[in-house]
Amino acid sequence: MEKSSKIEKNLVSEENVLNWNSVQDSFQKAFGTEIYSSWLKNISLLKEFNHYVILGVQTRFFRDWITSRYADKILNELQKHKLSINRIEFKIEGERSSKSISQKPDINKISDIKDGVLNYNRLNPNLSFENFIVGKSNNLAFLSAKKITSELSRYNPLFIYGGVGLGKTHLINAIGLALKDTSNVMFISAERFMYQFIKSIKKNEMVTFKDFFRKANVFIIDDIQFIRGKEGLQEEFFHTFNSLFDKSAQIIISSDRPPNRLDRVQDRIKSRLSGGLVVDIGVPDYDLKQKILKKKITEFQNSFHEYPNLNEEIIDYMAKEQNLNIRELIGIFNRVVAFSKMSKKPLSVNDCKIILKDVHNNNKVISIDKIQNVTSNFFSINLQEMLSQRRSRPLARPRQIAMYLAKKLTTRSLPEIGRKFANRDHTTVIHAVKTIEKLSQDNSLMKKNIDEITSIILSD
Ligand code: ADP
Ligand code: MG
């Protein structure tokens, strides 16, 4: 938090102008009653300065949640009341509710939290090992997952990472299915874990929360990257992790990036996460995509008792499509099949192209800012430095990669991209694009990095 001398210096000289009640009213209007009453109602105005305010929140957790989701909009609202404000700071007023958890939880509360958690604890029966097609890009992850089911605690934790839509959830769900009859399996996404956690804080049920999760002997948590930057949640997760680990429960984790690339996660957590086996799922190659499509055709045949109206050429065309993850591949397959059912004659590759184009266009717009942020984060360098004029390689390469991705993933023109990179000339952008294209052909690490960055950009 702010040093008090600094606070004093910036303190407004003229009268404070914010009327907190009316600010609260506008929060309620802007965010809707539900968000307002769950998150914003208890925010208090602690101090008001010319250019910023200090707002009080109940717990660290609230602070993390509010800053990650609502801070921009809160600032917007505040500016409507006082234009000069350009920053908000949050101060934690004390963990009121979690202090009073020493009272005994009553029975009703326990069943409440149980139901709440159980709702999220359901395994999807379709995402099994049997339905998981193995190829080069996921073979190691698959074998490791299988191994866990026959030899618990052989690798602990098992950490599976990879880009969006590549089968992480499928694989860890499959582990859960295989073990659910013999073990107490808990499967939850990091985001749900957090919901439960907050709910328990609010309802004074932390003891129950802790007990509940610590009962598992197989604990599966999906999309752990969600805890980045959320300190309160990290703390809780770490304790859960440790106590499970101490009693030799098997822990399985999925993430969109490897442990060492989880920025804004405490080092001790990262090191715990890397302490077992870390395996990745890569981008599927042609063979795997073809196998998956063939499998989908068989499924189609089994359910409709007819062969979908697709020829080999189309399957081949879809499997060759470069920028598709498995989820998208299946999505396109379903669309193509739906189209083919409507038309009498078999679809042509050209029809297929049109469908694909539509899918690509539907993908959300990606901003250059985002590309720059993700890239600098990925290489753990400062964004300003990445954009600066310095030419040292550790800065220049990421800068070129970001330019290359800006060209590849957005529709911005070269001069526009140049401008976004501290007003560089478009010829610099061309040079960057060519350099990275060449490097990613010759250098497999470069290609892997670019794939990883791309999938992070596309996933958020
Ligand atoms: P992630 O969690 O990595 O984003 P999912 O596990 O949700 O990806 O997978 C996306 C979709 O692709 C799901 O429908 C899943 O069943 C399917 N899928 C992914 N990998 C495979 C695979 N190897 N074989 C069959 N289906 C797969
Ligand atoms: Mg997933």
GROMACS .gro file of C-alpha atoms and ligand atoms in nm:
model
  488
    1MET     CA    1   0.000   0.000   0.000
    2GLU     CA    2   0.091   0.365  -0.030
    3LYS     CA    3   0.349   0.527   0.192
    4SER     CA    4   0.173   0.785   0.405
    5SER     CA    5   0.406   1.070   0.308
    6LYS     CA    6   0.319   1.015  -0.055
    7ILE     CA    7  -0.048   1.009   0.032
    8GLU     CA    8  -0.025   1.338   0.212
    9LYS     CA    9   0.149   1.506  -0.078
   10ASN     CA   10  -0.122   1.418  -0.323
   11LEU     CA   11  -0.411   1.488  -0.096
   12VAL     CA   12  -0.658   1.722  -0.259
   13SER     CA   13  -0.627   2.077  -0.154
   14GLU     CA   14  -0.973   2.180  -0.257
   15GLU     CA   15  -1.281   2.014  -0.122
   16ASN     CA   16  -1.342   1.650  -0.190
   17VAL     CA   17  -1.620   1.612  -0.438
   18LEU     CA   18  -1.722   1.250  -0.445
   19ASN     CA   19  -2.055   1.170  -0.293
   20TRP     CA   20  -2.009   0.805  -0.216
   21ASN     CA   21  -2.377   0.725  -0.197
   22SER     CA   22  -2.441   0.849  -0.544
   23VAL     CA   23  -2.130   0.671  -0.671
   24GLN     CA   24  -2.271   0.354  -0.522
   25ASP     CA   25  -2.598   0.418  -0.698
   26SER     CA   26  -2.424   0.445  -1.028
   27PHE     CA   27  -2.233   0.123  -0.959
   28GLN     CA   28  -2.561  -0.049  -0.906
   29LYS     CA   29  -2.695   0.081  -1.234
   30ALA     CA   30  -2.381   0.007  -1.430
   31PHE     CA   31  -2.315  -0.342  -1.297
   32GLY     CA   32  -2.662  -0.466  -1.221
   33THR     CA   33  -2.794  -0.564  -0.883
   34GLU     CA   34  -2.640  -0.905  -0.870
   35ILE     CA   35  -2.278  -0.808  -0.919
   36TYR     CA   36  -2.331  -0.497  -0.719
   37SER     CA   37  -2.464  -0.670  -0.414
   38SER     CA   38  -2.214  -0.955  -0.426
   39TRP     CA   39  -1.903  -0.752  -0.486
   40LEU     CA   40  -1.936  -0.380  -0.484
   41LYS     CA   41  -2.182  -0.289  -0.214
   42ASN     CA   42  -1.931  -0.311   0.066
   43ILE     CA   43  -1.661  -0.110  -0.100
   44SER     CA   44  -1.593   0.201   0.102
   45LEU     CA   45  -1.426   0.525   0.011
   46LEU     CA   46  -1.122   0.558   0.235
   47LYS     CA   47  -0.945   0.853   0.085
   48GLU     CA   48  -0.996   1.084  -0.202
   49PHE     CA   49  -0.720   1.258  -0.393
   50ASN     CA   50  -0.713   1.472  -0.700
   51HIS     CA   51  -0.615   1.194  -0.932
   52TYR     CA   52  -0.700   0.882  -0.747
   53VAL     CA   53  -0.899   0.727  -0.469
   54ILE     CA   54  -0.828   0.462  -0.212
   55LEU     CA   55  -1.115   0.220  -0.174
   56GLY     CA   56  -1.158  -0.018   0.112
   57VAL     CA   57  -1.246  -0.383   0.051
   58GLN     CA   58  -1.312  -0.662   0.296
   59THR     CA   59  -1.047  -0.913   0.208
   60ARG     CA   60  -0.754  -0.963  -0.016
   61PHE     CA   61  -0.966  -1.199  -0.207
   62PHE     CA   62  -1.228  -0.939  -0.279
   63ARG     CA   63  -0.956  -0.706  -0.389
   64ASP     CA   64  -0.814  -0.957  -0.636
   65TRP     CA   65  -1.151  -1.044  -0.773
   66ILE     CA   66  -1.267  -0.686  -0.807
   67THR     CA   67  -0.944  -0.566  -0.964
   68SER     CA   68  -0.933  -0.847  -1.212
   69ARG     CA   69  -1.291  -0.806  -1.329
   70TYR     CA   70  -1.438  -0.472  -1.248
   71ALA     CA   71  -1.159  -0.222  -1.197
   72ASP     CA   72  -1.184  -0.061  -1.541
   73LYS     CA   73  -1.553  -0.016  -1.522
   74ILE     CA   74  -1.536   0.114  -1.167
   75LEU     CA   75  -1.287   0.371  -1.283
   76ASN     CA   76  -1.518   0.471  -1.566
   77GLU     CA   77  -1.802   0.521  -1.326
   78LEU     CA   78  -1.588   0.723  -1.089
   79GLN     CA   79  -1.478   0.946  -1.372
   80LYS     CA   80  -1.839   1.032  -1.437
   81HIS     CA   81  -1.845   1.181  -1.091
   82LYS     CA   82  -1.501   1.329  -1.095
   83LEU     CA   83  -1.316   1.357  -1.421
   84SER     CA   84  -0.967   1.398  -1.282
   85ILE     CA   85  -0.952   1.050  -1.132
   86ASN     CA   86  -0.728   0.821  -1.330
   87ARG     CA   87  -0.641   0.548  -1.087
   88ILE     CA   88  -0.790   0.340  -0.809
   89GLU     CA   89  -0.614   0.175  -0.522
   90PHE     CA   90  -0.762  -0.085  -0.296
   91LYS     CA   91  -0.686  -0.125   0.067
   92ILE     CA   92  -0.783  -0.433   0.261
   93GLU     CA   93  -0.979  -0.340   0.567
   94GLY     CA   94  -0.935  -0.666   0.750
   95GLU     CA   95  -1.049  -1.019   0.698
   96ARG     CA   96  -1.363  -0.976   0.900
   97SER     CA   97  -1.554  -1.283   0.811
   98SER     CA   98  -1.271  -1.534   0.809
   99LYS     CA   99  -1.175  -1.430   1.162
  100SER     CA  100  -1.494  -1.557   1.312
  101ILE     CA  101  -1.482  -1.906   1.172
  102SER     CA  102  -1.398  -2.062   1.503
  103GLN     CA  103  -1.765  -2.118   1.570
  104LYS     CA  104  -1.881  -2.464   1.492
  105PRO     CA  105  -2.031  -2.493   1.145
  106ASP     CA  106  -2.388  -2.613   1.166
  107ILE     CA  107  -2.519  -2.910   0.977
  108ASN     CA  108  -2.723  -2.718   0.724
  109LYS     CA  109  -2.425  -2.521   0.619
  110ILE     CA  110  -2.229  -2.834   0.556
  111SER     CA  111  -2.485  -2.981   0.324
  112ASP     CA  112  -2.510  -2.648   0.149
  113ILE     CA  113  -2.145  -2.638   0.064
  114LYS     CA  114  -2.145  -3.004  -0.026
  115ASP     CA  115  -2.424  -2.959  -0.274
  116GLY     CA  116  -2.256  -2.653  -0.410
  117VAL     CA  117  -1.933  -2.832  -0.467
  118LEU     CA  118  -2.084  -3.155  -0.585
  119ASN     CA  119  -2.257  -2.970  -0.861
  120TYR     CA  120  -1.921  -2.881  -1.002
  121ASN     CA  121  -1.767  -3.210  -0.923
  122ARG     CA  122  -1.936  -3.406  -1.194
  123LEU     CA  123  -1.722  -3.593  -1.437
  124ASN     CA  124  -1.828  -3.596  -1.799
  125PRO     CA  125  -1.884  -3.962  -1.892
  126ASN     CA  126  -1.797  -3.896  -2.258
  127LEU     CA  127  -1.451  -3.766  -2.192
  128SER     CA  128  -1.293  -4.104  -2.132
  129PHE     CA  129  -0.965  -4.270  -2.226
  130GLU     CA  130  -1.153  -4.482  -2.479
  131ASN     CA  131  -1.266  -4.171  -2.662
  132PHE     CA  132  -0.928  -4.007  -2.655
  133ILE     CA  133  -0.737  -4.046  -2.978
  134VAL     CA  134  -0.366  -4.066  -2.940
  135GLY     CA  135  -0.114  -3.905  -3.173
  136LYS     CA  136   0.234  -3.762  -3.160
  137SER     CA  137   0.130  -3.441  -2.993
  138ASN     CA  138  -0.048  -3.599  -2.698
  139ASN     CA  139   0.111  -3.941  -2.664
  140LEU     CA  140   0.326  -3.865  -2.364
  141ALA     CA  141   0.045  -3.688  -2.181
  142PHE     CA  142  -0.182  -3.981  -2.254
  143LEU     CA  143   0.064  -4.242  -2.130
  144SER     CA  144   0.135  -4.045  -1.815
  145ALA     CA  145  -0.235  -4.008  -1.746
  146LYS     CA  146  -0.287  -4.381  -1.792
  147LYS     CA  147   0.006  -4.460  -1.568
  148ILE     CA  148  -0.147  -4.259  -1.286
  149THR     CA  149  -0.457  -4.470  -1.294
  150SER     CA  150  -0.265  -4.790  -1.236
  151GLU     CA  151  -0.001  -4.653  -1.001
  152LEU     CA  152  -0.129  -4.373  -0.783
  153SER     CA  153   0.131  -4.128  -0.659
  154ARG     CA  154   0.389  -4.247  -0.902
  155TYR     CA  155   0.412  -3.891  -1.029
  156ASN     CA  156   0.282  -3.632  -0.793
  157PRO     CA  157   0.156  -3.392  -0.904
  158LEU     CA  158   0.093  -3.473  -1.267
  159PHE     CA  159   0.090  -3.143  -1.449
  160ILE     CA  160  -0.052  -3.137  -1.802
  161TYR     CA  161  -0.029  -2.821  -2.004
  162GLY     CA  162  -0.113  -2.708  -2.355
  163GLY     CA  163  -0.309  -2.458  -2.561
  164VAL     CA  164  -0.682  -2.424  -2.565
  165GLY     CA  165  -0.893  -2.699  -2.721
  166LEU     CA  166  -0.616  -2.956  -2.730
  167GLY     CA  167  -0.764  -3.210  -2.491
  168LYS     CA  168  -0.644  -3.120  -2.142
  169THR     CA  169  -0.985  -3.127  -1.981
  170HIS     CA  170  -1.067  -3.444  -2.170
  171LEU     CA  171  -0.758  -3.620  -2.043
  172ILE     CA  172  -0.783  -3.523  -1.677
  173ASN     CA  173  -1.154  -3.600  -1.682
  174ALA     CA  174  -1.063  -3.944  -1.816
  175ILE     CA  175  -0.832  -3.998  -1.519
  176GLY     CA  176  -1.118  -3.910  -1.288
  177LEU     CA  177  -1.353  -4.152  -1.462
  178ALA     CA  178  -1.104  -4.433  -1.443
  179LEU     CA  179  -1.051  -4.382  -1.070
  180LYS     CA  180  -1.390  -4.278  -0.945
  181ASP     CA  181  -1.502  -4.622  -0.836
  182THR     CA  182  -1.196  -4.692  -0.631
  183SER     CA  183  -1.099  -4.351  -0.499
  184ASN     CA  184  -1.252  -4.037  -0.363
  185VAL     CA  185  -1.207  -3.825  -0.674
  186MET     CA  186  -1.254  -3.452  -0.673
  187PHE     CA  187  -1.261  -3.272  -1.004
  188ILE     CA  188  -1.295  -2.897  -1.011
  189SER     CA  189  -1.182  -2.608  -1.225
  190ALA     CA  190  -0.969  -2.345  -1.058
  191GLU     CA  191  -1.242  -2.095  -1.125
  192ARG     CA  192  -1.503  -2.303  -0.944
  193PHE     CA  193  -1.262  -2.363  -0.664
  194MET     CA  194  -1.247  -1.990  -0.628
  195TYR     CA  195  -1.626  -1.947  -0.631
  196GLN     CA  196  -1.657  -2.197  -0.353
  197PHE     CA  197  -1.378  -2.033  -0.168
  198ILE     CA  198  -1.538  -1.689  -0.181
  199LYS     CA  199  -1.875  -1.825  -0.094
  200SER     CA  200  -1.727  -1.994   0.209
  201ILE     CA  201  -1.560  -1.677   0.323
  202LYS     CA  202  -1.884  -1.487   0.293
  203LYS     CA  203  -2.079  -1.749   0.479
  204ASN     CA  204  -1.819  -1.821   0.745
  205GLU     CA  205  -1.773  -2.171   0.622
  206MET     CA  206  -1.403  -2.186   0.570
  207VAL     CA  207  -1.357  -2.481   0.799
  208THR     CA  208  -1.606  -2.684   0.601
  209PHE     CA  209  -1.449  -2.571   0.278
  210LYS     CA  210  -1.108  -2.686   0.386
  211ASP     CA  211  -1.231  -3.017   0.519
  212PHE     CA  212  -1.427  -3.085   0.208
  213PHE     CA  213  -1.141  -3.054  -0.033
  214ARG     CA  214  -0.894  -3.221   0.191
  215LYS     CA  215  -1.099  -3.538   0.198
  216ALA     CA  216  -1.006  -3.626  -0.158
  217ASN     CA  217  -0.743  -3.880  -0.235
  218VAL     CA  218  -0.747  -3.790  -0.602
  219PHE     CA  219  -0.768  -3.417  -0.652
  220ILE     CA  220  -0.801  -3.292  -1.009
  221ILE     CA  221  -0.792  -2.924  -1.081
  222ASP     CA  222  -0.850  -2.781  -1.427
  223ASP     CA  223  -0.709  -2.458  -1.569
  224ILE     CA  224  -0.484  -2.367  -1.281
  225GLN     CA  225  -0.361  -2.059  -1.470
  226PHE     CA  226  -0.674  -1.897  -1.336
  227ILE     CA  227  -0.505  -1.838  -1.001
  228ARG     CA  228  -0.251  -1.598  -1.155
  229GLY     CA  229  -0.244  -1.272  -0.967
  230LYS     CA  230  -0.504  -1.383  -0.714
  231GLU     CA  231  -0.309  -1.395  -0.396
  232GLY     CA  232  -0.577  -1.501  -0.154
  233LEU     CA  233  -0.671  -1.789  -0.377
  234GLN     CA  234  -0.309  -1.893  -0.420
  235GLU     CA  235  -0.267  -1.903  -0.047
  236GLU     CA  236  -0.570  -2.126  -0.006
  237PHE     CA  237  -0.474  -2.345  -0.296
  238PHE     CA  238  -0.125  -2.387  -0.159
  239HIS     CA  239  -0.254  -2.504   0.176
  240THR     CA  240  -0.497  -2.744   0.016
  241PHE     CA  241  -0.223  -2.872  -0.208
  242ASN     CA  242   0.017  -2.926   0.079
  243SER     CA  243  -0.223  -3.104   0.302
  244LEU     CA  244  -0.330  -3.335   0.020
  245PHE     CA  245   0.028  -3.393  -0.071
  246ASP     CA  246   0.123  -3.475   0.285
  247LYS     CA  247  -0.130  -3.752   0.299
  248SER     CA  248  -0.013  -3.880  -0.040
  249ALA     CA  249  -0.327  -3.795  -0.229
  250GLN     CA  250  -0.277  -3.791  -0.605
  251ILE     CA  251  -0.292  -3.443  -0.751
  252ILE     CA  252  -0.354  -3.378  -1.120
  253ILE     CA  253  -0.340  -3.033  -1.268
  254SER     CA  254  -0.403  -2.882  -1.608
  255SER     CA  255  -0.286  -2.545  -1.728
  256ASP     CA  256  -0.253  -2.347  -2.047
  257ARG     CA  257   0.120  -2.304  -1.987
  258PRO     CA  258   0.403  -2.478  -1.801
  259PRO     CA  259   0.457  -2.403  -1.430
  260ASN     CA  260   0.756  -2.178  -1.488
  261ARG     CA  261   0.552  -1.959  -1.719
  262LEU     CA  262   0.279  -1.900  -1.466
  263ASP     CA  263   0.353  -1.537  -1.407
  264ARG     CA  264   0.205  -1.372  -1.101
  265VAL     CA  265   0.208  -1.701  -0.917
  266GLN     CA  266   0.422  -1.736  -0.608
  267ASP     CA  267   0.753  -1.915  -0.662
  268ARG     CA  268   0.691  -2.170  -0.391
  269ILE     CA  269   0.370  -2.272  -0.569
  270LYS     CA  270   0.542  -2.296  -0.903
  271SER     CA  271   0.807  -2.514  -0.756
  272ARG     CA  272   0.548  -2.740  -0.594
  273LEU     CA  273   0.367  -2.766  -0.925
  274SER     CA  274   0.682  -2.873  -1.108
  275GLY     CA  275   0.780  -3.123  -0.842
  276GLY     CA  276   0.619  -3.426  -1.006
  277LEU     CA  277   0.585  -3.487  -1.377
  278VAL     CA  278   0.520  -3.205  -1.621
  279VAL     CA  279   0.399  -3.304  -1.968
  280ASP     CA  280   0.261  -3.104  -2.254
  281ILE     CA  281  -0.005  -3.160  -2.516
  282GLY     CA  282   0.103  -3.008  -2.844
  283VAL     CA  283  -0.074  -2.886  -3.153
  284PRO     CA  284  -0.218  -3.185  -3.343
  285ASP     CA  285  -0.049  -3.289  -3.664
  286TYR     CA  286  -0.219  -3.403  -3.983
  287ASP     CA  287  -0.229  -3.768  -3.879
  288LEU     CA  288  -0.401  -3.702  -3.550
  289LYS     CA  289  -0.655  -3.468  -3.705
  290GLN     CA  290  -0.731  -3.727  -3.967
  291LYS     CA  291  -0.775  -3.998  -3.704
  292ILE     CA  292  -1.010  -3.776  -3.508
  293LEU     CA  293  -1.218  -3.701  -3.816
  294LYS     CA  294  -1.240  -4.071  -3.901
  295LYS     CA  295  -1.353  -4.142  -3.548
  296LYS     CA  296  -1.620  -3.874  -3.579
  297ILE     CA  297  -1.743  -4.033  -3.899
  298THR     CA  298  -1.774  -4.367  -3.726
  299GLU     CA  299  -1.967  -4.206  -3.444
  300PHE     CA  300  -2.193  -4.043  -3.698
  301GLN     CA  301  -2.252  -4.375  -3.868
  302ASN     CA  302  -2.333  -4.542  -3.541
  303SER     CA  303  -2.590  -4.285  -3.447
  304PHE     CA  304  -2.753  -4.222  -3.786
  305HIS     CA  305  -2.691  -4.551  -3.961
  306GLU     CA  306  -2.567  -4.374  -4.270
  307TYR     CA  307  -2.236  -4.253  -4.396
  308PRO     CA  308  -2.202  -3.875  -4.389
  309ASN     CA  309  -2.194  -3.723  -4.731
  310LEU     CA  310  -1.824  -3.639  -4.724
  311ASN     CA  311  -1.553  -3.754  -4.955
  312GLU     CA  312  -1.190  -3.826  -4.874
  313GLU     CA  313  -1.082  -3.503  -5.031
  314ILE     CA  314  -1.279  -3.302  -4.777
  315ILE     CA  315  -1.149  -3.498  -4.481
  316ASP     CA  316  -0.804  -3.439  -4.616
  317TYR     CA  317  -0.872  -3.071  -4.659
  318MET     CA  318  -0.998  -3.031  -4.303
  319ALA     CA  319  -0.709  -3.227  -4.157
  320LYS     CA  320  -0.465  -3.005  -4.344
  321GLU     CA  321  -0.611  -2.685  -4.207
  322GLN     CA  322  -0.327  -2.543  -4.000
  323ASN     CA  323  -0.476  -2.314  -3.743
  324LEU     CA  324  -0.734  -2.537  -3.586
  325ASN     CA  325  -0.726  -2.689  -3.246
  326ILE     CA  326  -0.916  -3.010  -3.183
  327ARG     CA  327  -1.223  -2.838  -3.048
  328GLU     CA  328  -1.246  -2.624  -3.361
  329LEU     CA  329  -1.176  -2.919  -3.585
  330ILE     CA  330  -1.469  -3.105  -3.434
  331GLY     CA  331  -1.683  -2.792  -3.460
  332ILE     CA  332  -1.608  -2.763  -3.828
  333PHE     CA  333  -1.669  -3.129  -3.886
  334ASN     CA  334  -2.013  -3.095  -3.729
  335ARG     CA  335  -2.094  -2.797  -3.944
  336VAL     CA  336  -1.977  -2.961  -4.260
  337VAL     CA  337  -2.183  -3.267  -4.177
  338ALA     CA  338  -2.486  -3.052  -4.105
  339PHE     CA  339  -2.443  -2.884  -4.443
  340SER     CA  340  -2.394  -3.209  -4.623
  341LYS     CA  341  -2.714  -3.345  -4.473
  342MET     CA  342  -2.903  -3.055  -4.622
  343SER     CA  343  -2.756  -3.069  -4.969
  344LYS     CA  344  -2.819  -3.361  -5.200
  345LYS     CA  345  -2.481  -3.386  -5.360
  346PRO     CA  346  -2.155  -3.440  -5.173
  347LEU     CA  347  -1.991  -3.120  -5.057
  348SER     CA  348  -1.697  -2.985  -5.251
  349VAL     CA  349  -1.374  -2.860  -5.103
  350ASN     CA  350  -1.491  -2.516  -5.198
  351ASP     CA  351  -1.806  -2.544  -4.984
  352CYS     CA  352  -1.581  -2.653  -4.707
  353LYS     CA  353  -1.361  -2.348  -4.755
  354ILE     CA  354  -1.659  -2.121  -4.719
  355ILE     CA  355  -1.763  -2.288  -4.396
  356LEU     CA  356  -1.411  -2.258  -4.262
  357LYS     CA  357  -1.385  -1.896  -4.355
  358ASP     CA  358  -1.698  -1.829  -4.162
  359VAL     CA  359  -1.551  -1.999  -3.859
  360HIS     CA  360  -1.235  -1.793  -3.881
  361ASN     CA  361  -1.431  -1.472  -3.916
  362ASN     CA  362  -1.637  -1.560  -3.616
  363ASN     CA  363  -1.330  -1.571  -3.407
  364LYS     CA  364  -1.302  -1.269  -3.191
  365VAL     CA  365  -1.098  -0.968  -3.285
  366ILE     CA  366  -0.752  -0.971  -3.140
  367SER     CA  367  -0.586  -0.645  -3.047
  368ILE     CA  368  -0.222  -0.556  -3.091
  369ASP     CA  369  -0.213  -0.451  -2.726
  370LYS     CA  370  -0.308  -0.798  -2.627
  371ILE     CA  371  -0.042  -0.952  -2.848
  372GLN     CA  372   0.218  -0.721  -2.697
  373ASN     CA  373   0.109  -0.798  -2.344
  374VAL     CA  374   0.103  -1.172  -2.386
  375THR     CA  375   0.436  -1.176  -2.568
  376SER     CA  376   0.620  -0.964  -2.313
  377ASN     CA  377   0.469  -1.170  -2.032
  378PHE     CA  378   0.570  -1.488  -2.202
  379PHE     CA  379   0.933  -1.380  -2.217
  380SER     CA  380   0.911  -1.220  -1.873
  381ILE     CA  381   1.024  -0.883  -1.998
  382ASN     CA  382   0.883  -0.544  -1.935
  383LEU     CA  383   0.637  -0.425  -2.198
  384GLN     CA  384   0.789  -0.078  -2.219
  385GLU     CA  385   1.130  -0.226  -2.270
  386MET     CA  386   1.002  -0.455  -2.536
  387LEU     CA  387   0.867  -0.156  -2.725
  388SER     CA  388   1.174   0.060  -2.662
  389GLN     CA  389   1.444   0.133  -2.918
  390ARG     CA  390   1.696  -0.093  -2.748
  391ARG     CA  391   1.843  -0.352  -2.978
  392SER     CA  392   1.967  -0.622  -2.745
  393ARG     CA  393   1.848  -0.960  -2.857
  394PRO     CA  394   1.648  -1.051  -2.545
  395LEU     CA  395   1.431  -0.750  -2.626
  396ALA     CA  396   1.453  -0.743  -3.004
  397ARG     CA  397   1.340  -1.102  -3.062
  398PRO     CA  398   1.025  -1.081  -2.854
  399ARG     CA  399   0.952  -0.747  -3.020
  400GLN     CA  400   0.984  -0.908  -3.363
  401ILE     CA  401   0.771  -1.201  -3.257
  402ALA     CA  402   0.501  -0.963  -3.139
  403MET     CA  403   0.513  -0.778  -3.472
  404TYR     CA  404   0.496  -1.104  -3.660
  405LEU     CA  405   0.193  -1.213  -3.458
  406ALA     CA  406   0.029  -0.876  -3.506
  407LYS     CA  407   0.056  -0.928  -3.880
  408LYS     CA  408  -0.062  -1.285  -3.860
  409LEU     CA  409  -0.346  -1.257  -3.612
  410THR     CA  410  -0.494  -0.916  -3.687
  411THR     CA  411  -0.610  -0.740  -3.998
  412ARG     CA  412  -0.403  -0.431  -3.925
  413SER     CA  413  -0.188  -0.290  -4.202
  414LEU     CA  414   0.190  -0.283  -4.174
  415PRO     CA  415   0.206   0.094  -4.108
  416GLU     CA  416  -0.060   0.061  -3.841
  417ILE     CA  417   0.138  -0.216  -3.675
  418GLY     CA  418   0.453  -0.005  -3.697
  419ARG     CA  419   0.279   0.281  -3.522
  420LYS     CA  420   0.168   0.056  -3.240
  421PHE     CA  421   0.529  -0.044  -3.187
  422ALA     CA  422   0.656   0.293  -3.070
  423ASN     CA  423   0.613   0.451  -3.412
  424ARG     CA  424   0.835   0.224  -3.609
  425ASP     CA  425   0.842   0.226  -3.985
  426HIS     CA  426   0.647  -0.036  -4.178
  427THR     CA  427   0.972  -0.167  -4.329
  428THR     CA  428   1.080  -0.264  -3.979
  429VAL     CA  429   0.763  -0.466  -3.946
  430ILE     CA  430   0.825  -0.640  -4.278
  431HIS     CA  431   1.176  -0.724  -4.167
  432ALA     CA  432   1.045  -0.865  -3.839
  433VAL     CA  433   0.783  -1.078  -4.012
  434LYS     CA  434   1.038  -1.221  -4.254
  435THR     CA  435   1.293  -1.287  -3.981
  436ILE     CA  436   1.048  -1.472  -3.761
  437GLU     CA  437   0.903  -1.668  -4.049
  438LYS     CA  438   1.247  -1.789  -4.139
  439LEU     CA  439   1.349  -1.862  -3.782
  440SER     CA  440   1.036  -2.059  -3.709
  441GLN     CA  441   1.107  -2.280  -4.008
  442ASP     CA  442   1.464  -2.351  -3.904
  443ASN     CA  443   1.435  -2.352  -3.530
  444SER     CA  444   1.196  -2.580  -3.349
  445LEU     CA  445   1.213  -2.393  -3.020
  446MET     CA  446   1.110  -2.076  -3.198
  447LYS     CA  447   0.817  -2.255  -3.354
  448LYS     CA  448   0.714  -2.402  -3.022
  449ASN     CA  449   0.731  -2.063  -2.851
  450ILE     CA  450   0.523  -1.904  -3.123
  451ASP     CA  451   0.265  -2.181  -3.100
  452GLU     CA  452   0.245  -2.137  -2.725
  453ILE     CA  453   0.212  -1.761  -2.741
  454THR     CA  454  -0.051  -1.788  -3.011
  455SER     CA  455  -0.257  -2.027  -2.809
  456ILE     CA  456  -0.240  -1.803  -2.503
  457ILE     CA  457  -0.354  -1.507  -2.713
  458LEU     CA  458  -0.639  -1.705  -2.861
  459SER     CA  459  -0.746  -1.857  -2.533
  460ASP     CA  460  -0.822  -1.560  -2.308
  461ADP     P1  461  -0.879  -2.812  -2.344
  461ADP     O1  462  -0.923  -2.848  -2.207
  461ADP     O2  463  -0.734  -2.843  -2.370
  461ADP     O3  464  -0.914  -2.674  -2.386
  461ADP     P2  465  -1.073  -3.009  -2.421
  461ADP     O4  466  -1.024  -3.123  -2.339
  461ADP     O5  467  -1.192  -2.937  -2.374
  461ADP     O6  468  -0.955  -2.906  -2.446
  461ADP     O7  469  -1.095  -3.062  -2.570
  461ADP     C1  470  -1.171  -2.993  -2.664
  461ADP     C2  471  -1.257  -3.089  -2.743
  461ADP     O8  472  -1.176  -3.170  -2.825
  461ADP     C3  473  -1.337  -3.182  -2.656
  461ADP     O9  474  -1.460  -3.206  -2.719
  461ADP     C4  475  -1.254  -3.309  -2.655
  461ADP    O10  476  -1.333  -3.423  -2.633
  461ADP     C5  477  -1.194  -3.308  -2.792
  461ADP     N1  478  -1.062  -3.371  -2.796
  461ADP     C6  479  -0.945  -3.314  -2.762
  461ADP     N2  480  -0.845  -3.399  -2.777
  461ADP     C7  481  -0.899  -3.513  -2.823
  461ADP     C8  482  -0.844  -3.640  -2.859
  461ADP     N3  483  -0.713  -3.664  -2.852
  461ADP     N4  484  -0.930  -3.733  -2.904
  461ADP     C9  485  -1.061  -3.708  -2.912
  461ADP     N5  486  -1.119  -3.592  -2.880
  461ADP    C10  487  -1.038  -3.495  -2.835
  462MG      MG  488  -1.019  -2.725  -2.069
   0.00000   0.00000   0.00000
